Short mmCIF file of C-alpha atoms in Angstrom, two decimals:
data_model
loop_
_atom_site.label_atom_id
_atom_site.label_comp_id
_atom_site.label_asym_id
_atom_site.label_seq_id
_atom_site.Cartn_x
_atom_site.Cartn_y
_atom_site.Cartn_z
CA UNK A 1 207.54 174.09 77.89
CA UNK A 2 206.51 173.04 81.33
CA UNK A 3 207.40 176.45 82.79
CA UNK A 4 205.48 178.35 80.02
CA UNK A 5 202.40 175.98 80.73
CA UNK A 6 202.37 177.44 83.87
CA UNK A 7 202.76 180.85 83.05
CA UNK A 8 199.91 180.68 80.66
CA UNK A 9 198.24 179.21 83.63
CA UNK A 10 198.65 181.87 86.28
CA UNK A 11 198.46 184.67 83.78
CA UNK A 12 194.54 183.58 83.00
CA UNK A 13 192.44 186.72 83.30
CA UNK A 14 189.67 186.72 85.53
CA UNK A 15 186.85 187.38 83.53
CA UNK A 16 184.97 190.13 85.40
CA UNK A 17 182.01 191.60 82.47
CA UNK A 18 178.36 190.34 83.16
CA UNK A 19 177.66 189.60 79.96
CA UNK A 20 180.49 188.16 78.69
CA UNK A 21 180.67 185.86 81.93
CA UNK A 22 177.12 184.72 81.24
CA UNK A 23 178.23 183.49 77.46
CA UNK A 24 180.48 181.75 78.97
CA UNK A 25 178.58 180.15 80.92
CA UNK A 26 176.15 179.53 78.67
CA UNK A 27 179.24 178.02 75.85
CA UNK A 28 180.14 176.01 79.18
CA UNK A 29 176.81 173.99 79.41
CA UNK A 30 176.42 174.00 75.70
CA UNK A 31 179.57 172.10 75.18
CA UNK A 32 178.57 169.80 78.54
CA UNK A 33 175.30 168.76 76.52
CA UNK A 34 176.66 168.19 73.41
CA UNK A 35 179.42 166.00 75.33
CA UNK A 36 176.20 163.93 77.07
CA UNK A 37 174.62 164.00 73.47
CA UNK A 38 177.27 162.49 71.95
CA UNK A 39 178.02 159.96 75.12
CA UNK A 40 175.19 158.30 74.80
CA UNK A 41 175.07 158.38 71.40
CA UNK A 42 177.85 156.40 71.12
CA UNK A 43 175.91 154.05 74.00
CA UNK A 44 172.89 153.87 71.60
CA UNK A 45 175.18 152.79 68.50
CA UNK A 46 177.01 150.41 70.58
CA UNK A 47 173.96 149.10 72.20
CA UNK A 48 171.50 148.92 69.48
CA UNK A 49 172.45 150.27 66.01
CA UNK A 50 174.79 147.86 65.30
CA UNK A 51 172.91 145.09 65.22
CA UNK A 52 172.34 143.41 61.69
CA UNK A 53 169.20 143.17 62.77
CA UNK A 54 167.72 146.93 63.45
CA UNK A 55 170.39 148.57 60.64
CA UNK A 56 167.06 149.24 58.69
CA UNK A 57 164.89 149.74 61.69
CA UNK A 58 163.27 152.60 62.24
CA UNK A 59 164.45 154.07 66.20
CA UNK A 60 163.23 156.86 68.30
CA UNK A 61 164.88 157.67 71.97
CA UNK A 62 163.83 160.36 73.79
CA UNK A 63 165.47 160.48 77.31
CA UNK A 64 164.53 163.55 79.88
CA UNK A 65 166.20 164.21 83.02
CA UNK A 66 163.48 164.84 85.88
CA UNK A 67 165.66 165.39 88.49
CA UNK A 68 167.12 168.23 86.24
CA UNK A 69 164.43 169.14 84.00
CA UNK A 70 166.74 168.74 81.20
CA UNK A 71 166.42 166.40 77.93
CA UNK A 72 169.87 164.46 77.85
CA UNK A 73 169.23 162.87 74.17
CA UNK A 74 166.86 162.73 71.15
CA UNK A 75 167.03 160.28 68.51
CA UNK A 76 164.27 160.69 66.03
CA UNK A 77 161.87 161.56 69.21
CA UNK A 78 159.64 163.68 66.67
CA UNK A 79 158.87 160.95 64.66
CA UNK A 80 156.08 158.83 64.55
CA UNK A 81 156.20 155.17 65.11
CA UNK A 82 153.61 152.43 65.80
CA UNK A 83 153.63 152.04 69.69
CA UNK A 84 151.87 148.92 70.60
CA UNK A 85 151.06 148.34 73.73
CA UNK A 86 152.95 151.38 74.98
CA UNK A 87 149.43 153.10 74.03
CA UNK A 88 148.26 151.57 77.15
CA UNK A 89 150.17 154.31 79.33
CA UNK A 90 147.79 156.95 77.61
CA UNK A 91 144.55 154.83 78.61
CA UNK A 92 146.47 154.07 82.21
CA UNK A 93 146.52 158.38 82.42
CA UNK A 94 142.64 158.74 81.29
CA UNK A 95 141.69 156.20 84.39
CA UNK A 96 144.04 157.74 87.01
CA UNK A 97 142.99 161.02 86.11
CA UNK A 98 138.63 160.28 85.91
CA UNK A 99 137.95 157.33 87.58
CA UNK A 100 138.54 158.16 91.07
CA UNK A 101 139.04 155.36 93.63
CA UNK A 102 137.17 152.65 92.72
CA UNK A 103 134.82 151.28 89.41
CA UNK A 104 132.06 152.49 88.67
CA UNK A 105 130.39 148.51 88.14
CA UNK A 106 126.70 149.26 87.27
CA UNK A 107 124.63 152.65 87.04
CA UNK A 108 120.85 151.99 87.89
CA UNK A 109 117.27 153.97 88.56
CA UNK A 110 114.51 152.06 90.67
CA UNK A 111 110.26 152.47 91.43
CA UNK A 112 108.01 150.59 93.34
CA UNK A 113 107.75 147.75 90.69
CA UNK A 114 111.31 147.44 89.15
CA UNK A 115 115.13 148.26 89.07
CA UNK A 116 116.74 150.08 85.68
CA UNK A 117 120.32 148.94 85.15
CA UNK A 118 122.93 150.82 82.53
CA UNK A 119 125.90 148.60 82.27
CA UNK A 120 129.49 151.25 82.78
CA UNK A 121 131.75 149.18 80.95
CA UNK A 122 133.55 147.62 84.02
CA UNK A 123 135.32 144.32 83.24
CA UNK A 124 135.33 143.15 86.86
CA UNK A 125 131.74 141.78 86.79
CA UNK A 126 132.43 137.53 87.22
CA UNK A 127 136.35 137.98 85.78
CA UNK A 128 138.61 135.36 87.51
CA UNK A 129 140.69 138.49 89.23
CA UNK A 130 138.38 139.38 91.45
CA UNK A 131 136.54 137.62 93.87
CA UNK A 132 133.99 140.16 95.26
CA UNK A 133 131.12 140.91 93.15
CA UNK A 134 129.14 144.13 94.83
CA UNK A 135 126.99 144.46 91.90
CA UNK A 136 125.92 140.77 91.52
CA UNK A 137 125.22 140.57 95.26
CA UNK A 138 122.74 143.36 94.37
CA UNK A 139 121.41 141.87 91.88
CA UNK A 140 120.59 138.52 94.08
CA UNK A 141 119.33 140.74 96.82
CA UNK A 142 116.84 142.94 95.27
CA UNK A 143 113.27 141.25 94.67
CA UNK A 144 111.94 143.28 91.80
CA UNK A 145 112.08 142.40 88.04
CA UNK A 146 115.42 143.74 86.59
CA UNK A 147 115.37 145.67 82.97
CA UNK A 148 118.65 146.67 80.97
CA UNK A 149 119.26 149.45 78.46
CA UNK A 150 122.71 149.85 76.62
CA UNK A 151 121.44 153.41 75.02
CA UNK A 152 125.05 154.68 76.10
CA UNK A 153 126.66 152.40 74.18
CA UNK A 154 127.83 153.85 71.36
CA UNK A 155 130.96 151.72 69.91
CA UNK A 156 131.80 148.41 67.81
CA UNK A 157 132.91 145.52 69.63
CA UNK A 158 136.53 144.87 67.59
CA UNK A 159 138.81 148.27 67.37
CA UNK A 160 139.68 150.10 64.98
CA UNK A 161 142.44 148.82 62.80
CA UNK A 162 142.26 145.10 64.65
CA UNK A 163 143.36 141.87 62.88
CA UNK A 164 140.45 140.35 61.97
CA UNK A 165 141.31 136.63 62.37
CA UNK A 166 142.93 137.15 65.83
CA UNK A 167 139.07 137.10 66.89
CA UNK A 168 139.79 133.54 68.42
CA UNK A 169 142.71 134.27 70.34
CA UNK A 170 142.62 135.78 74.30
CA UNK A 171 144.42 138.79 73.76
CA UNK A 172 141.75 140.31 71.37
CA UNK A 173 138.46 140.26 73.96
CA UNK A 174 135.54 141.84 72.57
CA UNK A 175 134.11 145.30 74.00
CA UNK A 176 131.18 145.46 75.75
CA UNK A 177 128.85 147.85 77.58
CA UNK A 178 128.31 145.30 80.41
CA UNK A 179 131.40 142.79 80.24
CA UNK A 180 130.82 139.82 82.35
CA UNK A 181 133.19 137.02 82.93
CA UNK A 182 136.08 138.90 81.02
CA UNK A 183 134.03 138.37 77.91
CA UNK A 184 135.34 134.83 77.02
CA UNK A 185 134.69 131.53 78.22
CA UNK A 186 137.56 129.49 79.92
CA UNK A 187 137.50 126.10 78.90
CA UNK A 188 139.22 122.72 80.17
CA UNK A 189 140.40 119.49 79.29
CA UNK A 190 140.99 116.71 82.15
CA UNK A 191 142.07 112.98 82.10
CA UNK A 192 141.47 111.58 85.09
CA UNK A 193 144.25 110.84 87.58
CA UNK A 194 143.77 107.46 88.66
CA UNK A 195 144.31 106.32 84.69
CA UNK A 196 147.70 104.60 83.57
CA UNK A 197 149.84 106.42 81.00
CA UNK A 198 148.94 103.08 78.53
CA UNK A 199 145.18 103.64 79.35
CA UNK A 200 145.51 107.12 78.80
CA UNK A 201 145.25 106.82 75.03
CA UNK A 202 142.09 105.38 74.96
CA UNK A 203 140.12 107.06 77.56
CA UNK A 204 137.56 110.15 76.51
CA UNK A 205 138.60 113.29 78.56
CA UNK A 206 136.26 115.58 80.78
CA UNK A 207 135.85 118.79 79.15
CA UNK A 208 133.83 121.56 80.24
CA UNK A 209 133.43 125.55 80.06
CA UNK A 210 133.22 128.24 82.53
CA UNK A 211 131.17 129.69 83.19
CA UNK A 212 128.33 126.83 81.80
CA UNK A 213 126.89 127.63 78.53
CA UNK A 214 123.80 126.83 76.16
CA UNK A 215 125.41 127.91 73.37
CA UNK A 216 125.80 125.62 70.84
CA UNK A 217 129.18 123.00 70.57
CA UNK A 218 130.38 120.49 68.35
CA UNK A 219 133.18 117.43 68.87
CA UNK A 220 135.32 116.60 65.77
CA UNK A 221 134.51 113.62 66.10
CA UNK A 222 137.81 110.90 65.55
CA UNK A 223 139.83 113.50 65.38
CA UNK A 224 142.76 113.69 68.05
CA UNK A 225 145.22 116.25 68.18
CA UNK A 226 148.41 116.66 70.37
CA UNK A 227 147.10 119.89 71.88
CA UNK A 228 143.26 120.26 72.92
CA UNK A 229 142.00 123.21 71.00
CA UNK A 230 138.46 125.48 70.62
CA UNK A 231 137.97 127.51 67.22
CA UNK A 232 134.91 129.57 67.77
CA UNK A 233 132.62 130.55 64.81
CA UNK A 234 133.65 134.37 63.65
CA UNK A 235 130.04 135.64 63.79
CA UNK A 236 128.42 133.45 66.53
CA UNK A 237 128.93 131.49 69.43
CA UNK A 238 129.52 127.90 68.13
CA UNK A 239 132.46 126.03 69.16
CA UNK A 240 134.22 123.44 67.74
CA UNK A 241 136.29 121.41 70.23
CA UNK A 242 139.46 119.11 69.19
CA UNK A 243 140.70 116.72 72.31
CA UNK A 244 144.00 116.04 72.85
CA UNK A 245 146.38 114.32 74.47
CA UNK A 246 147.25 116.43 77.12
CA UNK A 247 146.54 115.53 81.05
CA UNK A 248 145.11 118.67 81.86
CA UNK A 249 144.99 121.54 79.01
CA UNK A 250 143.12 125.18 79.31
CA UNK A 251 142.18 127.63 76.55
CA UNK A 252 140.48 131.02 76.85
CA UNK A 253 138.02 132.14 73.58
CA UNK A 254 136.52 135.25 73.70
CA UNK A 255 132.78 134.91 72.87
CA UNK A 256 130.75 137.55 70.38
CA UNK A 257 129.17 139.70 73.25
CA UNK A 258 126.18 140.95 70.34
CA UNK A 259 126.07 144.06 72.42
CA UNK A 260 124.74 142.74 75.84
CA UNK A 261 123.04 139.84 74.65
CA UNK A 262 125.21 137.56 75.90
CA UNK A 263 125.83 139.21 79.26
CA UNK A 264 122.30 138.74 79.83
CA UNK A 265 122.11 135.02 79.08
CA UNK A 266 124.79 134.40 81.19
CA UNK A 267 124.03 135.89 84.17
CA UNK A 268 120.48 134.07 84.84
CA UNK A 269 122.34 131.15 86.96
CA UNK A 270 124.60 133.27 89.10
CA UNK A 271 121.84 135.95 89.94
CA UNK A 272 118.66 133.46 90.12
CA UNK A 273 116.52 136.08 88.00
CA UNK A 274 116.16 136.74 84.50
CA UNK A 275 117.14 140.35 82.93
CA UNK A 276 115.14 142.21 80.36
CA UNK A 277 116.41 143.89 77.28
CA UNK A 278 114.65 147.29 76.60
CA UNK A 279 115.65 148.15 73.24
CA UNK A 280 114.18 151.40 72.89
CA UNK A 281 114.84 153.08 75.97
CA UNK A 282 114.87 156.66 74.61
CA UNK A 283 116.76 158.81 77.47
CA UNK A 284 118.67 157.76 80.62
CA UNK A 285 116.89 159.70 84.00
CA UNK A 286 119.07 162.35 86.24
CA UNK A 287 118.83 160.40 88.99
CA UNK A 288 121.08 157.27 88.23
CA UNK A 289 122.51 155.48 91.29
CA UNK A 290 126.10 154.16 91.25
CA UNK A 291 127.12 150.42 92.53
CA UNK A 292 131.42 150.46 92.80
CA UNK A 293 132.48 147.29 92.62
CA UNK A 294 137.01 147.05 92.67
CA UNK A 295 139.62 149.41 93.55
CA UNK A 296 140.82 151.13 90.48
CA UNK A 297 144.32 149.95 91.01
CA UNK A 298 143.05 146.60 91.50
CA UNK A 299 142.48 147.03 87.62
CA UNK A 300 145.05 148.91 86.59
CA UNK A 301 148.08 146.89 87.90
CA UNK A 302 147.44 144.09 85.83
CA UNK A 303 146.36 145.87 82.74
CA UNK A 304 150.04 147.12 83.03
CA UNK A 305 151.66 144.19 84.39
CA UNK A 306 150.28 141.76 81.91
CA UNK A 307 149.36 143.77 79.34
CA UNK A 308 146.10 143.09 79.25
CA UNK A 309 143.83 144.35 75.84
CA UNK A 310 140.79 144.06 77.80
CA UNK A 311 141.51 145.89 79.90
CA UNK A 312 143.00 148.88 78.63
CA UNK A 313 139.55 148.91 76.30
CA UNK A 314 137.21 148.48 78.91
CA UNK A 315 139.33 151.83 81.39
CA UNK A 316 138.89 153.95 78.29
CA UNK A 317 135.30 153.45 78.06
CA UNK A 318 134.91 153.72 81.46
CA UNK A 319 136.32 157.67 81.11
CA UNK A 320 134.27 158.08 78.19
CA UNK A 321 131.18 156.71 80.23
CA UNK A 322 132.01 159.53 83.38
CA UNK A 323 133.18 162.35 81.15
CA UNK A 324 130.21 162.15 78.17
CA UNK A 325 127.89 160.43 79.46
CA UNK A 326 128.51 157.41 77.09
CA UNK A 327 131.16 154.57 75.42
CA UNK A 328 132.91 155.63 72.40
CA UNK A 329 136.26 155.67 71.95
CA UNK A 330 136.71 157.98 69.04
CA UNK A 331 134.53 160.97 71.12
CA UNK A 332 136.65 160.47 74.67
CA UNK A 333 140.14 160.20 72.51
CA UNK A 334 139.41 163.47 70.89
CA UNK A 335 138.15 165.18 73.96
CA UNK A 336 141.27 164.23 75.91
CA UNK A 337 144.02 165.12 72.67
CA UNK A 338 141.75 168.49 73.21
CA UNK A 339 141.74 169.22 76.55
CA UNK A 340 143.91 167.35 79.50
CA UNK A 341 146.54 166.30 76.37
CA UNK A 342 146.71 169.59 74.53
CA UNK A 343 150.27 170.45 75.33
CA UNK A 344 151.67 166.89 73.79
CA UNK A 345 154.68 168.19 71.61
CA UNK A 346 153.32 166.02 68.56
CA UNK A 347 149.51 165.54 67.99
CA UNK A 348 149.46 161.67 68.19
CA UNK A 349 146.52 159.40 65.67
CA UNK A 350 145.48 157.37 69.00
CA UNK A 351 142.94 155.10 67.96
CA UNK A 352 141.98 152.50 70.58
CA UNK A 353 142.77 151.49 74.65
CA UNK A 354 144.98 148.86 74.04
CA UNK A 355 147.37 149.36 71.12
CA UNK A 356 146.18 146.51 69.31
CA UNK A 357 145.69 148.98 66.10
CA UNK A 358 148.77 149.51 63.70
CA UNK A 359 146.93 152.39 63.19
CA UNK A 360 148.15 153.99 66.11
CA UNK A 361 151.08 156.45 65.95
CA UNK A 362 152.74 158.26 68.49
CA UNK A 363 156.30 160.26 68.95
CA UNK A 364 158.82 159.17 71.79
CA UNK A 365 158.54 163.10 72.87
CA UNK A 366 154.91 162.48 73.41
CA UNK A 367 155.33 159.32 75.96
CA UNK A 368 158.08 161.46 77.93
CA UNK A 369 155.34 164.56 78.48
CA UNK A 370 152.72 162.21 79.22
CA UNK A 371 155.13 160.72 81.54
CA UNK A 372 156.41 163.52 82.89
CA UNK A 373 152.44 164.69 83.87
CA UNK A 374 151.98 161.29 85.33
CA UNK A 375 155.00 161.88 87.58
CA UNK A 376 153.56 165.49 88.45
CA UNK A 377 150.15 164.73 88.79
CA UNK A 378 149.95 161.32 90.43
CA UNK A 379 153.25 160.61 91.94
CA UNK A 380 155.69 158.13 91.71
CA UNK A 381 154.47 155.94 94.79
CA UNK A 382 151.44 155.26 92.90
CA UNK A 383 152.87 154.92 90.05
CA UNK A 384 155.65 152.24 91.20
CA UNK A 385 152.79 150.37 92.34
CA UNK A 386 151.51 150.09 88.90
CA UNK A 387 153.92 149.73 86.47
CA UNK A 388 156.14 146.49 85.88
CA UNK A 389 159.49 146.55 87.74
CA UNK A 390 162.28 144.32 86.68
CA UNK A 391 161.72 140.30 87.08
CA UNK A 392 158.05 140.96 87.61
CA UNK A 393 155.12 141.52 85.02
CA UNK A 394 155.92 141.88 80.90
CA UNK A 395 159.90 142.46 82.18
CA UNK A 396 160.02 139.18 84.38
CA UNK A 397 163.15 138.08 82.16
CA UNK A 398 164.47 141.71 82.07
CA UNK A 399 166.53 144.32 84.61
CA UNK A 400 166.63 141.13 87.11
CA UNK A 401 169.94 142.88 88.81
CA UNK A 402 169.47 145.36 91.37
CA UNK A 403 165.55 145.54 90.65
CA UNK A 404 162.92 148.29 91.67
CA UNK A 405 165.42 150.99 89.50
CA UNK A 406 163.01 150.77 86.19
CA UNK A 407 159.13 151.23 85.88
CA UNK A 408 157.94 150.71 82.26
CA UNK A 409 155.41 149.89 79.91
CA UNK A 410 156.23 147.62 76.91
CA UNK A 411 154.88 146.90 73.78
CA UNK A 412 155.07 144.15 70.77
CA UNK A 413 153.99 143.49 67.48
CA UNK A 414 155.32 141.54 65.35
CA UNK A 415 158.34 144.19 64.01
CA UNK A 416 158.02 146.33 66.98
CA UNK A 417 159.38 146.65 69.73
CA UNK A 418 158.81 149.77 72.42
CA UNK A 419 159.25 150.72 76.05
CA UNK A 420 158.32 153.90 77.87
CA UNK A 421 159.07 154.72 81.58
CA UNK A 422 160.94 155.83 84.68
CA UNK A 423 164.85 155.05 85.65
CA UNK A 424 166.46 155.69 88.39
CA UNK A 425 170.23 156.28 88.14
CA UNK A 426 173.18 155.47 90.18
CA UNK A 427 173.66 159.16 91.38
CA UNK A 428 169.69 158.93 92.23
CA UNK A 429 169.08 160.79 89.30
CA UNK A 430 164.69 160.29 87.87
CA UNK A 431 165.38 159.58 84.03
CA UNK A 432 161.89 159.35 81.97
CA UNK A 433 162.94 157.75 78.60
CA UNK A 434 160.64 156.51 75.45
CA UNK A 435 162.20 153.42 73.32
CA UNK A 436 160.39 153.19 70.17
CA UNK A 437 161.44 150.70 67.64
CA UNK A 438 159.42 149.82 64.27
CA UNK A 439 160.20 147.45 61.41
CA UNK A 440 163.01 145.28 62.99
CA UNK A 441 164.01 141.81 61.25
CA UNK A 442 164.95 140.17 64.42
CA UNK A 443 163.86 138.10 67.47
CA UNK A 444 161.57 140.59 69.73
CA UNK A 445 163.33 139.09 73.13
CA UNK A 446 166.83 140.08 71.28
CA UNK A 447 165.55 143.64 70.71
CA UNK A 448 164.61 143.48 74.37
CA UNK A 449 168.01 143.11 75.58
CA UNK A 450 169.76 145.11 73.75
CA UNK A 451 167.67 147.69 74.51
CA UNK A 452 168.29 146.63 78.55
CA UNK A 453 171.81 147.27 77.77
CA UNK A 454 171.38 150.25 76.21
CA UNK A 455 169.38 151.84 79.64
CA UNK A 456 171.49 149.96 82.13
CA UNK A 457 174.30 151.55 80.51
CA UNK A 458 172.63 155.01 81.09
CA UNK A 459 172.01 153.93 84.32
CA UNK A 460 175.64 153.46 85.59
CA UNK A 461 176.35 156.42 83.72
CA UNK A 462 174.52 159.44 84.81
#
């Protein structure tokens, strides 16, 4: 046997036809693929599938080798699933792509006896994040009466498809055509230091609000909770504040904006002037003037690294403000799906910045093009700047070991659970993969890691 082995061996023919030599190579990389295919297949089943858990989940992979321009696997990729907050990366592309280098903070037209202002959208103006205000200081500088139109707004304040009752809660911000202070108010509970933990049951706590309001507030009076809470009114700025027994406790409530009504009550005591509402400005002049106020980075790091709803809204807007002319979501989504998003394998219902909706739906093929443009068009530097890395951002308790290989977006609703995003392998290959996973029974940090293992595995692999 071991003789005849051989002879087969050496007796081979050398296959010398063209065409025949191409099948073969052709059957050759055929057979490689459908070895990869069924690889990490068996990684995905191992990894994910068998969990009691997702076995009536709804999964879609779609993994695409850059370095080789080659997809390795597809699980359900053409299928449509609920992405969460992986919509972000679409609203992330719109403001890399059309808002230049820095925000546009305030658009405005002057004469001899006043200044014109047209609010952009930019969420910068007083937020926390940033400390320099270029439109506020001129504001305080200028000596002429200020007047405000919002005749570009042309949008609701909640998105489409939003849980209604989450309007109390700091991850669902209202919109706004001139956003000041991140459109909530940030508001505190101190006992005072010097009193004994015995004394501390009976002494009244400082509580305040920032920025300062006029708006109206109410105590429940004799009522003490363990945590310090504020339920604003749905349909008006009235808060109802609960003390509690906390030594210091702080709680964000996004306030109803009513358009820019209450931008322009609040800003009064930072500016030292008043602002008048014209609310029938009829048409905006050529000539508007441009204040930039942060680096668009600045913004766009943290929308990605915490996930913030705000501002993914607010960045969309912004594009809708540069590229029409005003803010509405619906016009700007379906110009983009029309034009710079055209070639998207699967036409996506994109409803909102954020991801907020259930309404949204989106294919795993459709995050690895817009990925994959991303890469092309902006570059990973940038990019890598941007996006969360292991042990920092939304994956702080994720890809810890051997960090700076992964740079994703993540998303979570209750059920779902989805990341979108670069890898780097082992053998320095760029993988761009899509996660998407919809109706799940489990725990969302469980889903998490399995879904680390399943892409560290990948990693080693390939």
């Amino acid at each position: 046997m071991r003789s005849r082995s051989c002879f087969i061996f050496r007796s081979t023919p050398v296959v010398t036809n063209p065409v025949l030599k191409s099948f073969l190579l052709i059957a050759c990389g055929w057979l490689a693929a459908c070895s990869t295919q069924r690889q990490i297949s068996k990684a995905a089943n191992a990894a994910l599938f068998q969990d009691s858990t997702m076995q009536h989940a709804h999964v879609g992979i779609s993994l695409f080798n850059a370095t080789d321009n080659k997809y390795l696997f597809d699980h359900n990729a053409k299928k449509y699933f609920v992405p969460a907050s992986n919509t972000k990366l679409f609203s992330c592309y719109a403001a890399l792509k059309y808002l230049g280098d820095s925000l546009p903070g305030i658009k405005y037209w002057a004469n001899d006896t006043a200044v014109y202002l047209v609010g952009t959208g930019d969420p910068s103006l007083l937020h926390p994040d940033f400390k320099k205000n270029p439109v506020i200081d001129f504001l305080q500088q200028t000596k002429k009466p200020v007047y405000i139109t919002d005749i570009n707004w042309k949008d609701e304040a909640l998105g489409n498809g939003w849980s209604w009752n989450d309007y109390n809660d700091n991850y669902m911000v209202e919109r706004s055509a001139l956003p000041v202070y991140g459109n909530y108010i940030h508001w505190v509970q101190e006992m005072g230091d010097s009193v004994s933990n015995a004394a501390q049951e009976d002494q009244t706590p400082s509580i305040y609000s920032i920025p300062e309001i006029n708006w109206k507030v109410r105590f429940n009076a004799g009522i003490m909770r363990k945590a310090f809470f504020v339920q604003r009114n749905r349909d008006e700025n009235f808060f109802l504040i609960t003390e509690g027994k906390e030594k210091k406790k702080e709680q964000d409530v996004p306030f109803v904006t009513h358009g820019i009504q209450s931008a322009i009550e609040l800003l009064p005591d930072t500016i030292g002037k008043q602002i008048t509402y014209l609310p029938e400005f009829k048409k905006l002049p050529a000539n508007l003037h441009t204040i930039y106020s942060q680096p668009v980075d600045s913004l766009l790091q943290p929308m990605m690294y915490r996930s913030d709803n705000f501002f993914a809204e607010q960045s969309l807007l912004m594009v809708s403000q540069v590229k029409l002319g005003e803010m509405n979501d619906s016009r700007i989504i379906d110009t983009l799906l029309k034009t710079d998003l055209a070639d998207l394998p699967q036409k996506p219902r994109w409803v909102d910045g954020s991801g907020l909706s259930r309404y949204n739906l989106f294919t795993p093929n459709d995050f690895v093009v817009l990925l994959q443009k991303m890469q092309r068009e902006v570059g990973m530097k940038r990019l890598q700047g941007i996006l969360p890395t292991g042990g920092k951002g939304t994956l702080a308790n994720l890809y810890k070991q051997d960090s700076n290989y992964i740079f994703a977006k993540t998303g979570t609703l209750s059920g779902i659970v989805a990341l979108s995003g670069y890898l780097y392998t082992k053998k320095n290959k760029l993988l761009i993969f899509s996660v998407l996973i919809n109706n799940h029974t489990g725990s969302a940090g469980s889903i998490r890691s399995r879904v680390e293992s399943f892409l560290t595995g990948i990693r080693d692999r390939y």
